[in-house]
Amino acid sequence: MERRVSTVISDNISRLRTEALERIAAAPSMEAVDAVRVEALGRKGALAQFSKDFGKLTPEERAEAGKALNAAKQEIEEAIERRRLGFESVALAARLEAEWVDLTLPAPGTRPGSLHPVTQIQQEIEDLFLSLGFTVLDGPEVETEYHNFDALNIPPDHPARDMQDTFWLDGGLLLRTHTSPVQVRGMEQFRPPLRMIAPGRVFRNEEVDASHEHTFYQLEGMMIDRDVSVAHLLYFMKILLTSVFRREVTVRLRPGYFPFVEPGFELDIHCLICGGAGCPVCKQSGWVELLPCGLVHPNVLRLSGIDPEQWGGFAFGLGLTRLAMMRYGIDDIRLLQSGDLRFLKQF
Ligand code: DAH
């Protein structure tokens, strides 16, 4: 008995389908799967060839064969999609495996930074004076001539202006040469009694060498009250130095000239290296000059509207940069602002 044409076509479709499904199942990669797709389902692919023979069929047979063809196509497409998802999940698993990190491990090699030695000393001194009832004030680095000089009893033609080489700016402004102008700003802002310190950066138009910088740090201090005497000044200075050097220090006062104090002093400490016996650091004198200070000049009080008959005070100017150098044994001031990490990492 002659087999019906449609049965032959259906058998061939079925064979091709089985073959394609086997090859898809065995394909080692998505590229290989795609190659099977083109061969089986492409416009010139194996299944497409069958549709050509459909003309020979009766409508009934054609419907049957068409159904078989569509079913085969669908099955193959589904098989391809399954393989695609399979390949993707394998790739994803490999990626997750490769990128896996243990979030519970401690971070490797973190190197925390540290505060600059000058900042460390500054903060220590701020804490100390805050505990003694002082306020910490800030002032501008670009100052008026009035605050930097005139209000501190240094009028324009005063020879003391030459004591500090100044960076002048336009319009009578300047880079402050010391933190003393913050005294003036403090007196302007607050009425006595007044206790303040003012740490900050100051500038001098100087030749730079191992002991001179154009930029360095000072810490100004001022106390105004009734009946303030040199004894008060000495008391606070001793507390300050004992705290900074963490031991008892012996101090002495010598007369020193600064237009904004009267009397003015240079405060020396017993050399901490040789204990006063004499060494190269103290140039064999046993004493190291540390900090200028004095009782606030009546003119300075008056210029800021404070009656010197009613009020008096002391003031001091501590070289923070120099103090840091002494405490840590730094012999070249330029290192402090060099930004050299090999130097900074030591603190
Ligand atoms: N401002 C002075 C300077 O930089 C230092 C100074 C001296 C400050 C005596 C004071 C003081 O408060 O009383 O050279």
Short mmCIF file of C-alpha atoms and ligand atoms in Angstrom, two decimals:
data_model
loop_
_atom_site.label_atom_id
_atom_site.label_comp_id
_atom_site.label_asym_id
_atom_site.label_seq_id
_atom_site.Cartn_x
_atom_site.Cartn_y
_atom_site.Cartn_z
CA MET A 1 0.00 0.00 0.00
CA GLU A 2 1.34 3.37 -0.99
CA ARG A 3 1.95 5.56 1.99
CA ARG A 4 0.21 8.89 2.00
CA VAL A 5 2.52 11.79 1.07
CA SER A 6 1.57 13.61 4.24
CA THR A 7 2.64 10.65 6.34
CA VAL A 8 6.02 10.62 4.65
CA ILE A 9 6.41 14.36 5.26
CA SER A 10 5.37 13.96 8.89
CA ASP A 11 7.87 11.18 9.41
CA ASN A 12 10.66 13.25 7.92
CA ILE A 13 9.71 16.23 10.08
CA SER A 14 9.72 13.99 13.10
CA ARG A 15 13.15 12.59 12.25
CA LEU A 16 14.59 16.03 11.68
CA ARG A 17 13.09 17.28 14.92
CA THR A 18 14.60 14.41 16.91
CA GLU A 19 17.99 14.97 15.31
CA ALA A 20 17.88 18.72 16.02
CA LEU A 21 16.83 18.17 19.62
CA GLU A 22 19.68 15.73 20.15
CA ARG A 23 22.22 18.10 18.69
CA ILE A 24 20.88 20.98 20.80
CA ALA A 25 21.09 18.86 23.91
CA ALA A 26 24.68 17.90 23.13
CA ALA A 27 25.90 21.34 22.00
CA PRO A 28 28.95 22.41 24.02
CA SER A 29 28.29 26.16 23.64
CA MET A 30 25.62 28.69 22.74
CA GLU A 31 27.39 29.22 19.39
CA ALA A 32 26.89 25.53 18.59
CA VAL A 33 23.20 25.80 19.56
CA ASP A 34 22.82 28.80 17.26
CA ALA A 35 24.32 26.83 14.39
CA VAL A 36 21.67 24.12 14.86
CA ARG A 37 19.01 26.80 14.96
CA VAL A 38 20.08 28.16 11.56
CA GLU A 39 20.27 24.68 10.00
CA ALA A 40 16.89 23.57 11.32
CA LEU A 41 14.77 26.73 11.53
CA GLY A 42 16.49 29.18 9.16
CA ARG A 43 14.78 30.47 6.03
CA LYS A 44 16.81 28.01 3.99
CA GLY A 45 16.84 25.45 6.79
CA ALA A 46 15.67 21.84 6.73
CA LEU A 47 12.17 22.45 8.02
CA ALA A 48 11.56 25.24 5.53
CA GLN A 49 12.27 22.78 2.70
CA PHE A 50 9.20 20.77 3.62
CA SER A 51 6.77 23.62 3.09
CA LYS A 52 7.72 23.47 -0.62
CA ASP A 53 6.11 20.02 -0.92
CA PHE A 54 2.89 21.17 0.68
CA GLY A 55 1.48 22.03 -2.80
CA LYS A 56 1.13 18.33 -3.58
CA LEU A 57 -1.11 17.72 -0.60
CA THR A 58 -4.86 17.76 -0.22
CA PRO A 59 -6.13 20.50 2.07
CA GLU A 60 -6.71 17.95 4.76
CA GLU A 61 -3.20 16.53 4.48
CA ARG A 62 -1.75 19.99 4.30
CA ALA A 63 -3.38 20.89 7.61
CA GLU A 64 -1.98 17.77 9.22
CA ALA A 65 1.55 18.32 7.90
CA GLY A 66 1.43 22.03 8.80
CA LYS A 67 0.52 21.17 12.34
CA ALA A 68 3.41 18.72 12.62
CA LEU A 69 5.78 21.32 11.21
CA ASN A 70 4.67 24.02 13.65
CA ALA A 71 4.86 21.64 16.59
CA ALA A 72 8.40 20.63 15.60
CA LYS A 73 9.46 24.29 15.26
CA GLN A 74 8.05 25.15 18.62
CA GLU A 75 9.69 22.22 20.32
CA ILE A 76 13.07 23.06 18.84
CA GLU A 77 12.72 26.74 19.82
CA GLU A 78 11.85 25.75 23.36
CA ALA A 79 14.83 23.44 23.55
CA ILE A 80 17.08 26.24 22.33
CA GLU A 81 15.67 28.64 24.95
CA ARG A 82 16.25 26.08 27.71
CA ARG A 83 19.86 25.66 26.67
CA ARG A 84 20.34 29.42 26.53
CA LEU A 85 19.09 29.81 30.09
CA GLY A 86 21.31 26.89 31.10
CA PHE A 87 24.43 28.46 29.60
CA GLU A 88 23.58 31.81 31.24
CA SER A 89 23.18 30.36 34.70
CA VAL A 90 26.47 28.48 34.36
CA ALA A 91 28.18 31.73 33.35
CA LEU A 92 26.56 33.57 36.22
CA ALA A 93 27.60 30.91 38.72
CA ALA A 94 31.18 31.12 37.42
CA ARG A 95 31.14 34.88 37.79
CA LEU A 96 29.76 34.74 41.32
CA GLU A 97 32.41 32.20 42.19
CA ALA A 98 35.16 34.40 40.74
CA GLU A 99 33.92 37.59 42.38
CA TRP A 100 33.12 36.12 45.74
CA VAL A 101 34.33 38.19 48.69
CA ASP A 102 34.20 37.44 52.37
CA LEU A 103 32.60 40.51 53.83
CA THR A 104 33.45 39.42 57.35
CA LEU A 105 37.23 39.68 56.74
CA PRO A 106 38.98 42.75 58.21
CA ALA A 107 39.92 45.34 55.55
CA PRO A 108 43.49 44.83 54.35
CA GLY A 109 46.22 47.33 55.21
CA THR A 110 44.24 50.42 56.23
CA ARG A 111 46.62 53.15 57.34
CA PRO A 112 44.81 55.74 59.42
CA GLY A 113 46.19 59.26 59.09
CA SER A 114 47.32 61.34 62.03
CA LEU A 115 47.14 64.95 63.07
CA HIS A 116 50.00 67.27 62.17
CA PRO A 117 52.35 67.77 65.15
CA VAL A 118 51.49 71.48 65.30
CA THR A 119 47.76 70.63 65.33
CA GLN A 120 48.32 68.11 68.12
CA ILE A 121 50.00 70.69 70.35
CA GLN A 122 47.42 73.32 69.43
CA GLN A 123 44.53 71.05 70.41
CA GLU A 124 46.19 70.10 73.70
CA ILE A 125 46.66 73.76 74.60
CA GLU A 126 43.11 74.60 73.55
CA ASP A 127 41.77 71.87 75.84
CA LEU A 128 43.88 73.14 78.72
CA PHE A 129 42.76 76.76 78.38
CA LEU A 130 39.13 75.80 77.85
CA SER A 131 39.32 74.00 81.20
CA LEU A 132 40.67 77.23 82.74
CA GLY A 133 37.68 79.26 81.54
CA PHE A 134 39.24 80.75 78.39
CA THR A 135 37.45 81.11 75.04
CA VAL A 136 39.11 79.99 71.78
CA LEU A 137 38.87 82.75 69.15
CA ASP A 138 39.59 82.78 65.46
CA GLY A 139 40.64 85.79 63.38
CA PRO A 140 41.21 86.53 59.69
CA GLU A 141 44.57 85.80 58.07
CA VAL A 142 44.13 88.82 55.82
CA GLU A 143 44.09 91.68 58.31
CA THR A 144 43.70 95.42 58.34
CA GLU A 145 46.69 97.55 59.15
CA TYR A 146 44.69 98.87 62.08
CA HIS A 147 44.21 95.49 63.80
CA ASN A 148 47.70 94.19 63.04
CA PHE A 149 49.57 97.38 64.05
CA ASP A 150 47.78 100.59 65.06
CA ALA A 151 45.42 99.12 67.65
CA LEU A 152 48.41 97.34 69.21
CA ASN A 153 50.11 100.65 69.91
CA ILE A 154 52.28 100.49 66.78
CA PRO A 155 51.50 103.68 64.80
CA PRO A 156 52.67 103.99 61.14
CA ASP A 157 56.00 105.69 61.83
CA HIS A 158 56.84 103.48 64.82
CA PRO A 159 60.19 101.66 64.44
CA ALA A 160 58.56 98.49 65.82
CA ARG A 161 56.88 98.00 62.42
CA ASP A 162 60.29 96.99 61.12
CA MET A 163 60.47 94.17 63.68
CA GLN A 164 58.05 92.19 61.51
CA ASP A 165 58.65 91.98 57.77
CA THR A 166 55.20 92.29 56.31
CA PHE A 167 53.49 90.97 53.19
CA TRP A 168 51.45 93.98 52.10
CA LEU A 169 48.31 93.54 50.00
CA ASP A 170 46.25 96.08 48.08
CA GLY A 171 43.97 98.50 49.89
CA GLY A 172 45.97 98.75 53.12
CA LEU A 173 45.43 95.07 53.89
CA LEU A 174 48.18 92.66 54.85
CA LEU A 175 48.83 89.06 55.82
CA ARG A 176 48.82 89.17 59.60
CA THR A 177 52.34 89.03 60.98
CA HIS A 178 51.23 87.69 64.37
CA THR A 179 48.10 86.48 66.18
CA SER A 180 48.02 89.62 68.34
CA PRO A 181 45.33 91.31 66.17
CA VAL A 182 42.91 88.68 67.49
CA GLN A 183 43.40 90.28 70.95
CA VAL A 184 41.98 93.45 69.45
CA ARG A 185 39.09 91.62 67.82
CA GLY A 186 38.40 89.86 71.12
CA MET A 187 38.28 93.15 73.03
CA GLU A 188 36.02 94.66 70.37
CA GLN A 189 33.62 91.73 70.49
CA PHE A 190 33.48 91.00 74.23
CA ARG A 191 33.55 93.29 77.22
CA PRO A 192 35.85 92.57 80.17
CA PRO A 193 36.37 90.42 82.14
CA LEU A 194 37.79 88.47 79.24
CA ARG A 195 39.89 85.32 78.86
CA MET A 196 40.80 84.23 75.38
CA ILE A 197 43.33 82.33 73.32
CA ALA A 198 43.72 82.53 69.54
CA PRO A 199 45.75 79.92 67.67
CA GLY A 200 46.50 80.54 64.01
CA ARG A 201 48.69 80.92 60.99
CA VAL A 202 50.88 83.98 60.57
CA PHE A 203 53.09 85.26 57.76
CA ARG A 204 56.42 87.08 57.52
CA ASN A 205 58.26 88.25 54.46
CA GLU A 206 61.43 86.40 55.40
CA GLU A 207 64.21 84.48 53.74
CA VAL A 208 63.46 80.80 54.38
CA ASP A 209 66.09 78.62 56.04
CA ALA A 210 66.23 75.83 58.64
CA SER A 211 64.88 78.11 61.36
CA HIS A 212 62.83 80.67 59.40
CA GLU A 213 59.59 80.18 57.47
CA HIS A 214 57.36 82.70 55.74
CA THR A 215 54.39 80.86 57.25
CA PHE A 216 54.18 79.51 60.79
CA TYR A 217 51.80 79.14 63.74
CA GLN A 218 51.36 81.11 66.92
CA LEU A 219 48.98 80.98 69.83
CA GLU A 220 47.94 84.26 71.39
CA GLY A 221 46.57 84.53 74.89
CA MET A 222 44.93 87.36 76.78
CA MET A 223 43.23 87.81 80.10
CA ILE A 224 41.57 91.06 81.20
CA ASP A 225 40.13 91.48 84.66
CA ARG A 226 40.44 93.64 87.77
CA ASP A 227 43.87 93.73 89.43
CA VAL A 228 45.69 91.39 87.05
CA SER A 229 49.38 91.20 87.93
CA VAL A 230 52.59 89.55 86.75
CA ALA A 231 51.89 86.85 89.36
CA HIS A 232 48.77 85.82 87.42
CA LEU A 233 50.74 85.79 84.20
CA LEU A 234 53.41 83.55 85.72
CA TYR A 235 50.84 81.24 87.23
CA PHE A 236 49.13 80.58 83.88
CA MET A 237 52.43 80.28 82.01
CA LYS A 238 53.67 77.64 84.44
CA ILE A 239 50.48 75.62 84.06
CA LEU A 240 50.82 75.91 80.30
CA LEU A 241 54.43 74.75 80.17
CA THR A 242 54.04 71.95 82.71
CA SER A 243 51.16 70.64 80.61
CA VAL A 244 52.99 70.90 77.28
CA PHE A 245 56.25 69.34 78.47
CA ARG A 246 54.54 66.98 80.92
CA ARG A 247 56.93 67.83 83.75
CA GLU A 248 57.85 70.65 86.13
CA VAL A 249 59.71 73.39 84.33
CA THR A 250 61.70 76.22 85.87
CA VAL A 251 61.04 79.61 84.31
CA ARG A 252 62.51 83.08 84.51
CA LEU A 253 61.39 86.46 83.20
CA ARG A 254 63.68 88.90 81.45
CA PRO A 255 62.63 92.32 80.27
CA GLY A 256 61.56 92.32 76.60
CA TYR A 257 60.19 95.08 74.41
CA PHE A 258 56.86 94.83 72.62
CA PRO A 259 54.81 98.00 72.07
CA PHE A 260 51.55 96.37 73.20
CA VAL A 261 52.73 95.36 76.68
CA GLU A 262 54.22 97.29 79.58
CA PRO A 263 56.16 95.83 81.23
CA GLY A 264 57.06 93.31 78.51
CA PHE A 265 59.00 90.11 79.12
CA GLU A 266 60.80 87.25 77.52
CA LEU A 267 59.98 84.10 79.40
CA ASP A 268 62.79 81.54 79.42
CA ILE A 269 62.67 77.94 80.59
CA HIS A 270 65.44 75.85 82.06
CA CYS A 271 66.89 73.92 79.13
CA LEU A 272 65.13 70.56 78.97
CA ILE A 273 68.05 68.90 77.22
CA CYS A 274 70.78 69.58 79.78
CA GLY A 275 68.63 70.50 82.75
CA GLY A 276 70.34 73.88 83.01
CA ALA A 277 73.96 72.70 83.02
CA GLY A 278 74.66 74.14 79.57
CA CYS A 279 74.62 72.44 76.14
CA PRO A 280 74.62 73.36 72.42
CA VAL A 281 70.80 73.68 72.35
CA CYS A 282 70.80 76.42 75.01
CA LYS A 283 74.15 77.74 73.77
CA GLN A 284 75.71 76.85 77.14
CA SER A 285 73.46 79.30 78.97
CA GLY A 286 71.18 76.72 80.61
CA TRP A 287 68.12 78.71 79.47
CA VAL A 288 65.95 78.63 76.35
CA GLU A 289 63.89 81.63 75.26
CA LEU A 290 60.35 80.39 74.84
CA LEU A 291 57.61 82.92 74.96
CA PRO A 292 57.16 86.69 74.96
CA CYS A 293 54.51 88.18 77.22
CA GLY A 294 53.64 91.12 79.43
CA LEU A 295 50.93 93.25 80.98
CA VAL A 296 48.62 94.80 78.41
CA HIS A 297 49.65 98.39 77.60
CA PRO A 298 47.06 100.99 78.73
CA ASN A 299 47.00 102.42 75.18
CA VAL A 300 45.93 99.05 73.80
CA LEU A 301 43.05 98.84 76.26
CA ARG A 302 42.04 102.42 75.58
CA LEU A 303 42.12 101.99 71.77
CA SER A 304 39.58 99.17 72.12
CA GLY A 305 37.38 101.18 74.47
CA ILE A 306 38.42 99.60 77.76
CA ASP A 307 39.23 101.90 80.69
CA PRO A 308 42.77 101.11 81.93
CA GLU A 309 41.89 102.65 85.31
CA GLN A 310 39.27 99.94 85.80
CA TRP A 311 40.78 96.98 84.01
CA GLY A 312 44.17 95.40 83.46
CA GLY A 313 45.43 92.27 81.79
CA PHE A 314 48.24 90.08 80.61
CA ALA A 315 48.99 88.77 77.13
CA PHE A 316 51.37 86.24 75.65
CA GLY A 317 52.37 85.02 72.21
CA LEU A 318 53.46 81.41 71.97
CA GLY A 319 55.29 80.17 68.90
CA LEU A 320 53.37 76.94 68.23
CA THR A 321 55.66 75.90 65.41
CA ARG A 322 58.75 76.40 67.54
CA LEU A 323 57.15 74.56 70.43
CA ALA A 324 56.39 71.55 68.20
CA MET A 325 60.00 71.58 67.01
CA MET A 326 61.28 71.59 70.59
CA ARG A 327 58.95 68.89 71.77
CA TYR A 328 59.63 66.48 68.91
CA GLY A 329 63.29 67.42 68.33
CA ILE A 330 62.67 68.68 64.76
CA ASP A 331 65.75 70.59 63.57
CA ASP A 332 64.47 72.03 60.27
CA ILE A 333 61.32 74.18 60.26
CA ARG A 334 60.82 73.56 56.52
CA LEU A 335 59.91 69.91 57.18
CA LEU A 336 56.68 70.94 58.90
CA GLN A 337 55.08 72.33 55.75
CA SER A 338 56.87 70.13 53.22
CA GLY A 339 53.93 67.73 52.92
CA ASP A 340 56.54 64.93 52.98
CA LEU A 341 54.70 61.81 54.14
CA ARG A 342 57.90 60.13 55.33
CA PHE A 343 58.17 62.96 57.85
CA LEU A 344 54.47 63.25 58.74
CA LYS A 345 53.94 59.51 59.26
CA GLN A 346 56.12 59.67 62.36
CA PHE A 347 53.50 61.52 64.39
N1 DAH B 1 53.05 89.27 68.66
C1 DAH B 1 54.43 89.11 69.06
C2 DAH B 1 55.26 88.61 67.91
O1 DAH B 1 54.76 87.90 67.10
C3 DAH B 1 54.54 88.17 70.21
C4 DAH B 1 53.95 88.71 71.49
C5 DAH B 1 54.75 89.38 72.38
C6 DAH B 1 52.65 88.51 71.79
C7 DAH B 1 54.24 89.83 73.59
C8 DAH B 1 52.10 89.00 72.97
C9 DAH B 1 52.94 89.64 73.87
O2 DAH B 1 50.83 88.83 73.31
O3 DAH B 1 52.41 90.09 75.04
O4 DAH B 1 56.42 88.87 67.85
#
